[in-house]
CSV table of N, CA and C in Angstrom, one decimal:
chain,number,residue,atom,x,y,z
A,1,MET,N,0.8,-1.1,0.0
A,1,MET,CA,0.0,0.0,0.0
A,1,MET,C,0.9,1.2,0.1
A,2,ILE,N,0.6,2.2,-0.8
A,2,ILE,CA,1.3,3.5,-0.8
A,2,ILE,C,0.7,4.5,0.0
A,3,LYS,N,1.5,5.0,1.0
A,3,LYS,CA,1.0,6.0,1.9
A,3,LYS,C,1.4,7.3,1.4
A,4,ARG,N,0.4,8.3,1.6
A,4,ARG,CA,0.8,9.7,1.2
A,4,ARG,C,0.5,10.6,2.5
A,5,THR,N,1.4,11.6,2.5
A,5,THR,CA,0.9,12.7,3.5
A,5,THR,C,-0.1,13.6,2.8
A,6,GLN,N,-0.8,14.2,3.7
A,6,GLN,CA,-1.9,15.2,3.1
A,6,GLN,C,-1.3,16.2,2.2
A,7,GLY,N,-2.0,16.3,1.0
A,7,GLY,CA,-1.6,17.4,0.1
A,7,GLY,C,-0.6,16.7,-0.9
A,8,GLN,N,0.1,15.6,-0.7
A,8,GLN,CA,1.0,15.0,-1.6
A,8,GLN,C,0.2,14.3,-2.6
A,9,LYS,N,0.8,14.6,-3.9
A,9,LYS,CA,0.1,14.0,-5.1
A,9,LYS,C,0.7,12.6,-5.5
A,10,MET,N,-0.1,11.6,-5.8
A,10,MET,CA,0.5,10.3,-6.3
A,10,MET,C,0.9,10.7,-7.8
A,11,SER,N,2.1,10.0,-8.2
A,11,SER,CA,2.6,10.1,-9.4
A,11,SER,C,1.8,9.2,-10.4
A,12,THR,N,1.9,9.6,-11.5
A,12,THR,CA,1.2,8.8,-12.6
A,12,THR,C,2.0,7.6,-13.0
A,13,THR,N,1.3,6.7,-13.7
A,13,THR,CA,1.9,5.3,-13.8
A,13,THR,C,1.8,5.2,-15.6
A,14,ASN,N,2.4,4.0,-15.9
A,14,ASN,CA,2.2,3.7,-17.3
A,14,ASN,C,0.8,3.4,-17.5
A,15,PHE,N,-0.1,2.7,-16.6
A,15,PHE,CA,-1.5,2.6,-16.8
A,15,PHE,C,-2.3,3.9,-17.1
A,16,ASP,N,-1.8,5.0,-16.4
A,16,ASP,CA,-2.5,6.3,-16.6
A,16,ASP,C,-2.4,6.8,-18.0
A,17,ILE,N,-1.2,6.4,-18.6
A,17,ILE,CA,-0.8,6.8,-19.8
A,17,ILE,C,-1.6,6.1,-21.0
A,18,GLU,N,-1.8,4.7,-20.6
A,18,GLU,CA,-2.7,3.8,-21.5
A,18,GLU,C,-4.2,4.5,-21.4
A,19,ILE,N,-4.6,4.8,-20.3
A,19,ILE,CA,-6.0,5.4,-20.1
A,19,ILE,C,-6.1,6.6,-21.1
A,20,GLY,N,-5.1,7.5,-21.1
A,20,GLY,CA,-5.0,8.7,-21.7
A,20,GLY,C,-4.9,8.4,-23.3
A,21,LEU,N,-4.3,7.3,-23.7
A,21,LEU,CA,-4.2,6.9,-25.0
A,21,LEU,C,-5.6,6.5,-25.6
A,22,VAL,N,-6.3,5.7,-24.8
A,22,VAL,CA,-7.6,5.2,-25.1
A,22,VAL,C,-8.5,6.4,-25.3
A,23,LEU,N,-8.3,7.3,-24.3
A,23,LEU,CA,-9.3,8.6,-24.5
A,23,LEU,C,-9.0,9.3,-25.8
A,24,HIS,N,-7.9,9.6,-25.9
A,24,HIS,CA,-7.3,10.2,-27.2
A,24,HIS,C,-7.8,9.6,-28.4
A,25,THR,N,-7.7,8.3,-28.5
A,25,THR,CA,-8.1,7.5,-29.8
A,25,THR,C,-9.5,7.5,-29.9
A,26,GLU,N,-10.3,7.3,-28.9
A,26,GLU,CA,-11.7,7.2,-29.0
A,26,GLU,C,-12.2,8.6,-29.4
A,27,ARG,N,-11.7,9.7,-28.8
A,27,ARG,CA,-12.1,11.1,-29.1
A,27,ARG,C,-11.9,11.4,-30.5
A,28,LYS,N,-10.7,11.0,-31.1
A,28,LYS,CA,-10.3,11.4,-32.4
A,28,LYS,C,-11.2,10.6,-33.4
A,29,ARG,N,-11.4,9.3,-33.0
A,29,ARG,CA,-12.4,8.4,-33.8
A,29,ARG,C,-13.8,9.0,-34.1
A,30,GLN,N,-14.2,9.6,-33.0
A,30,GLN,CA,-15.5,10.2,-33.0
A,30,GLN,C,-15.5,11.6,-33.4
A,31,GLY,N,-14.4,12.2,-33.9
A,31,GLY,CA,-14.3,13.6,-34.5
A,31,GLY,C,-14.6,14.7,-33.3
A,32,LYS,N,-14.3,14.4,-32.3
A,32,LYS,CA,-14.6,15.3,-31.1
A,32,LYS,C,-13.3,16.2,-30.8
A,33,LYS,N,-13.6,17.3,-30.3
A,33,LYS,CA,-12.4,18.2,-29.9
A,33,LYS,C,-12.2,18.2,-28.4
A,34,GLN,N,-10.8,18.2,-28.1
A,34,GLN,CA,-10.6,18.3,-26.6
A,34,GLN,C,-11.5,19.4,-25.9
A,35,GLU,N,-11.6,20.5,-26.4
A,35,GLU,CA,-12.5,21.6,-25.8
A,35,GLU,C,-13.7,21.1,-25.5
A,36,GLU,N,-14.3,20.3,-26.3
A,36,GLU,CA,-15.7,19.8,-26.2
A,36,GLU,C,-15.8,18.8,-25.0
A,37,VAL,N,-14.9,18.1,-24.9
A,37,VAL,CA,-14.9,16.9,-23.8
A,37,VAL,C,-14.5,17.7,-22.5
A,38,ALA,N,-13.6,18.6,-22.6
A,38,ALA,CA,-13.3,19.3,-21.3
A,38,ALA,C,-14.7,20.1,-20.7
A,39,LYS,N,-15.3,20.8,-21.7
A,39,LYS,CA,-16.5,21.5,-21.3
A,39,LYS,C,-17.5,20.7,-20.7
A,40,TYR,N,-17.7,19.5,-21.3
A,40,TYR,CA,-18.6,18.5,-20.9
A,40,TYR,C,-18.2,18.1,-19.5
A,41,LEU,N,-17.0,17.8,-19.2
A,41,LEU,CA,-16.6,17.4,-17.9
A,41,LEU,C,-16.6,18.5,-16.7
A,42,GLY,N,-16.6,19.8,-17.2
A,42,GLY,CA,-16.4,20.8,-16.4
A,42,GLY,C,-15.0,21.2,-15.9
A,43,VAL,N,-14.1,20.7,-16.7
A,43,VAL,CA,-12.7,21.0,-16.4
A,43,VAL,C,-12.0,21.7,-17.4
A,44,SER,N,-10.7,22.4,-17.0
A,44,SER,CA,-10.2,23.2,-18.2
A,44,SER,C,-9.5,22.3,-19.3
A,45,LEU,N,-9.4,23.1,-20.3
A,45,LEU,CA,-8.7,22.4,-21.4
A,45,LEU,C,-7.4,21.7,-20.9
A,46,CYS,N,-6.6,22.5,-20.4
A,46,CYS,CA,-5.4,22.0,-19.7
A,46,CYS,C,-5.4,20.8,-18.9
A,47,GLN,N,-6.5,20.7,-18.1
A,47,GLN,CA,-6.5,19.5,-17.2
A,47,GLN,C,-7.0,18.3,-18.0
A,48,TYR,N,-8.0,18.5,-19.0
A,48,TYR,CA,-8.3,17.4,-19.9
A,48,TYR,C,-7.1,16.8,-20.7
A,49,GLN,N,-6.1,17.8,-21.1
A,49,GLN,CA,-5.1,17.5,-21.8
A,49,GLN,C,-4.1,16.6,-21.0
A,50,LYS,N,-4.0,17.0,-19.8
A,50,LYS,CA,-3.3,16.1,-18.7
A,50,LYS,C,-3.8,14.6,-18.7
A,51,TYR,N,-5.0,14.5,-18.9
A,51,TYR,CA,-5.7,13.2,-18.7
A,51,TYR,C,-5.1,12.4,-19.9
A,52,GLU,N,-5.4,13.0,-21.2
A,52,GLU,CA,-5.0,12.3,-22.4
A,52,GLU,C,-3.5,12.1,-22.5
A,53,ASN,N,-2.7,12.9,-21.9
A,53,ASN,CA,-1.3,12.6,-21.9
A,53,ASN,C,-0.7,11.7,-20.9
A,54,GLY,N,-1.6,11.4,-19.9
A,54,GLY,CA,-1.2,10.5,-18.8
A,54,GLY,C,-0.5,11.2,-17.9
A,55,LYS,N,-0.6,12.4,-17.8
A,55,LYS,CA,0.0,13.3,-16.8
A,55,LYS,C,-0.7,13.6,-15.6
A,56,SER,N,-1.9,13.2,-15.5
A,56,SER,CA,-2.8,13.2,-14.4
A,56,SER,C,-3.8,12.1,-14.3
A,57,LYS,N,-3.9,11.5,-13.0
A,57,LYS,CA,-4.8,10.4,-12.7
A,57,LYS,C,-6.2,10.9,-12.9
A,58,ILE,N,-7.0,9.9,-13.5
A,58,ILE,CA,-8.3,10.3,-13.8
A,58,ILE,C,-9.2,9.4,-12.7
A,59,SER,N,-10.2,10.1,-12.1
A,59,SER,CA,-11.0,9.4,-11.0
A,59,SER,C,-12.0,8.4,-11.7
A,60,PRO,N,-12.3,7.4,-11.1
A,60,PRO,CA,-13.3,6.7,-11.6
A,60,PRO,C,-14.8,7.1,-12.1
A,61,ILE,N,-15.2,8.2,-11.4
A,61,ILE,CA,-16.4,8.9,-11.8
A,61,ILE,C,-16.2,9.7,-13.0
A,62,MET,N,-15.0,10.3,-13.1
A,62,MET,CA,-14.5,11.0,-14.3
A,62,MET,C,-14.6,10.0,-15.5
A,63,LEU,N,-14.1,8.8,-15.3
A,63,LEU,CA,-14.0,7.9,-16.4
A,63,LEU,C,-15.3,7.4,-16.8
A,64,LEU,N,-16.3,7.4,-15.8
A,64,LEU,CA,-17.7,6.9,-16.1
A,64,LEU,C,-18.3,8.1,-16.9
A,65,GLN,N,-18.1,9.4,-16.6
A,65,GLN,CA,-18.6,10.4,-17.5
A,65,GLN,C,-18.0,10.5,-18.7
A,66,LEU,N,-16.7,10.4,-18.8
A,66,LEU,CA,-16.1,10.3,-20.2
A,66,LEU,C,-16.7,9.2,-21.1
A,67,GLY,N,-17.0,8.0,-20.5
A,67,GLY,CA,-17.5,7.0,-21.0
A,67,GLY,C,-19.0,7.3,-21.7
A,68,TYR,N,-19.6,8.0,-20.9
A,68,TYR,CA,-21.1,8.4,-21.3
A,68,TYR,C,-21.0,9.3,-22.5
A,69,PHE,N,-20.1,10.2,-22.4
A,69,PHE,CA,-19.8,11.3,-23.5
A,69,PHE,C,-19.5,10.7,-24.6
A,70,LEU,N,-18.5,9.8,-24.8
A,70,LEU,CA,-18.1,9.1,-25.8
A,70,LEU,C,-19.0,7.8,-26.3
A,71,GLY,N,-20.1,7.6,-25.5
A,71,GLY,CA,-20.9,6.5,-26.0
A,71,GLY,C,-20.2,5.2,-25.7
A,72,LYS,N,-19.5,5.1,-24.6
A,72,LYS,CA,-19.0,3.7,-24.1
A,72,LYS,C,-19.2,3.8,-22.6
A,73,SER,N,-19.1,2.6,-22.1
A,73,SER,CA,-19.1,2.6,-20.5
A,73,SER,C,-17.6,2.9,-20.0
A,74,GLY,N,-17.6,3.4,-18.7
A,74,GLY,CA,-16.2,3.5,-18.2
A,74,GLY,C,-15.5,2.3,-18.1
A,75,GLY,N,-16.3,1.1,-17.9
A,75,GLY,CA,-15.6,-0.2,-17.8
A,75,GLY,C,-15.0,-0.6,-19.2
A,76,GLU,N,-15.5,-0.2,-20.2
A,76,GLU,CA,-15.0,-0.5,-21.6
A,76,GLU,C,-13.9,0.2,-21.9
A,77,LEU,N,-13.8,1.6,-21.4
A,77,LEU,CA,-12.6,2.4,-21.5
A,77,LEU,C,-11.4,1.9,-20.7
A,78,PHE,N,-11.7,1.4,-19.6
A,78,PHE,CA,-10.7,0.8,-18.5
A,78,PHE,C,-10.3,-0.5,-19.1
A,79,SER,N,-11.0,-1.3,-19.7
A,79,SER,CA,-10.7,-2.5,-20.2
A,79,SER,C,-9.9,-2.6,-21.4
A,80,GLU,N,-10.0,-1.4,-22.4
A,80,GLU,CA,-9.2,-1.4,-23.5
A,80,GLU,C,-7.9,-0.9,-22.9
A,81,ALA,N,-7.8,0.0,-22.0
A,81,ALA,CA,-6.6,0.5,-21.4
A,81,ALA,C,-5.7,-0.7,-20.9
A,82,GLU,N,-6.5,-1.6,-20.1
A,82,GLU,CA,-5.9,-2.8,-19.4
A,82,GLU,C,-5.2,-3.7,-20.5
A,83,LYS,N,-5.9,-4.0,-21.5
A,83,LYS,CA,-5.4,-4.8,-22.5
A,83,LYS,C,-4.1,-4.2,-23.2
A,84,GLN,N,-3.9,-2.9,-23.4
A,84,GLN,CA,-2.9,-2.4,-24.0
A,84,GLN,C,-1.8,-2.2,-23.0
A,85,TYR,N,-2.1,-2.2,-21.7
A,85,TYR,CA,-1.0,-2.1,-20.6
A,85,TYR,C,-0.4,-3.4,-20.6
A,86,TYR,N,-1.1,-4.6,-20.7
A,86,TYR,CA,-0.5,-5.8,-20.3
A,86,TYR,C,0.2,-6.2,-21.7
A,87,LYS,N,-0.4,-5.8,-22.9
A,87,LYS,CA,0.3,-6.1,-24.1
A,87,LYS,C,1.6,-5.5,-24.1
A,88,ASN,N,1.9,-4.2,-23.7
A,88,ASN,CA,3.1,-3.5,-23.7
A,88,ASN,C,4.0,-4.1,-22.5
A,89,GLN,N,3.4,-4.7,-21.5
A,89,GLN,CA,4.4,-5.3,-20.6
A,89,GLN,C,5.0,-6.6,-21.1
A,90,ILE,N,4.4,-7.2,-21.9
A,90,ILE,CA,4.8,-8.5,-22.5
A,90,ILE,C,6.0,-8.1,-23.5
A,91,ASN,N,5.8,-7.1,-24.3
A,91,ASN,CA,6.6,-6.7,-25.4
A,91,ASN,C,7.8,-6.0,-24.7
């Protein structure tokens, strides 16, 4: 278990990068702009870009909201990222 002191941020991981790649790929596939997604989520464009770039962790509720916006379940987005993560671990 990772212990943090109050106010200390957890660093991102390779899995956060995979989540971001899935979000980026799905958004582009649907022809949506980052600005549209950020507005829907109620976050700044900069914050949304951090999600896509894997520089910021995304909460489970935010993943569910993203899934809804993109027409997928949060579980589907997570599962796609999980597959890529393990595929990259093997290679």
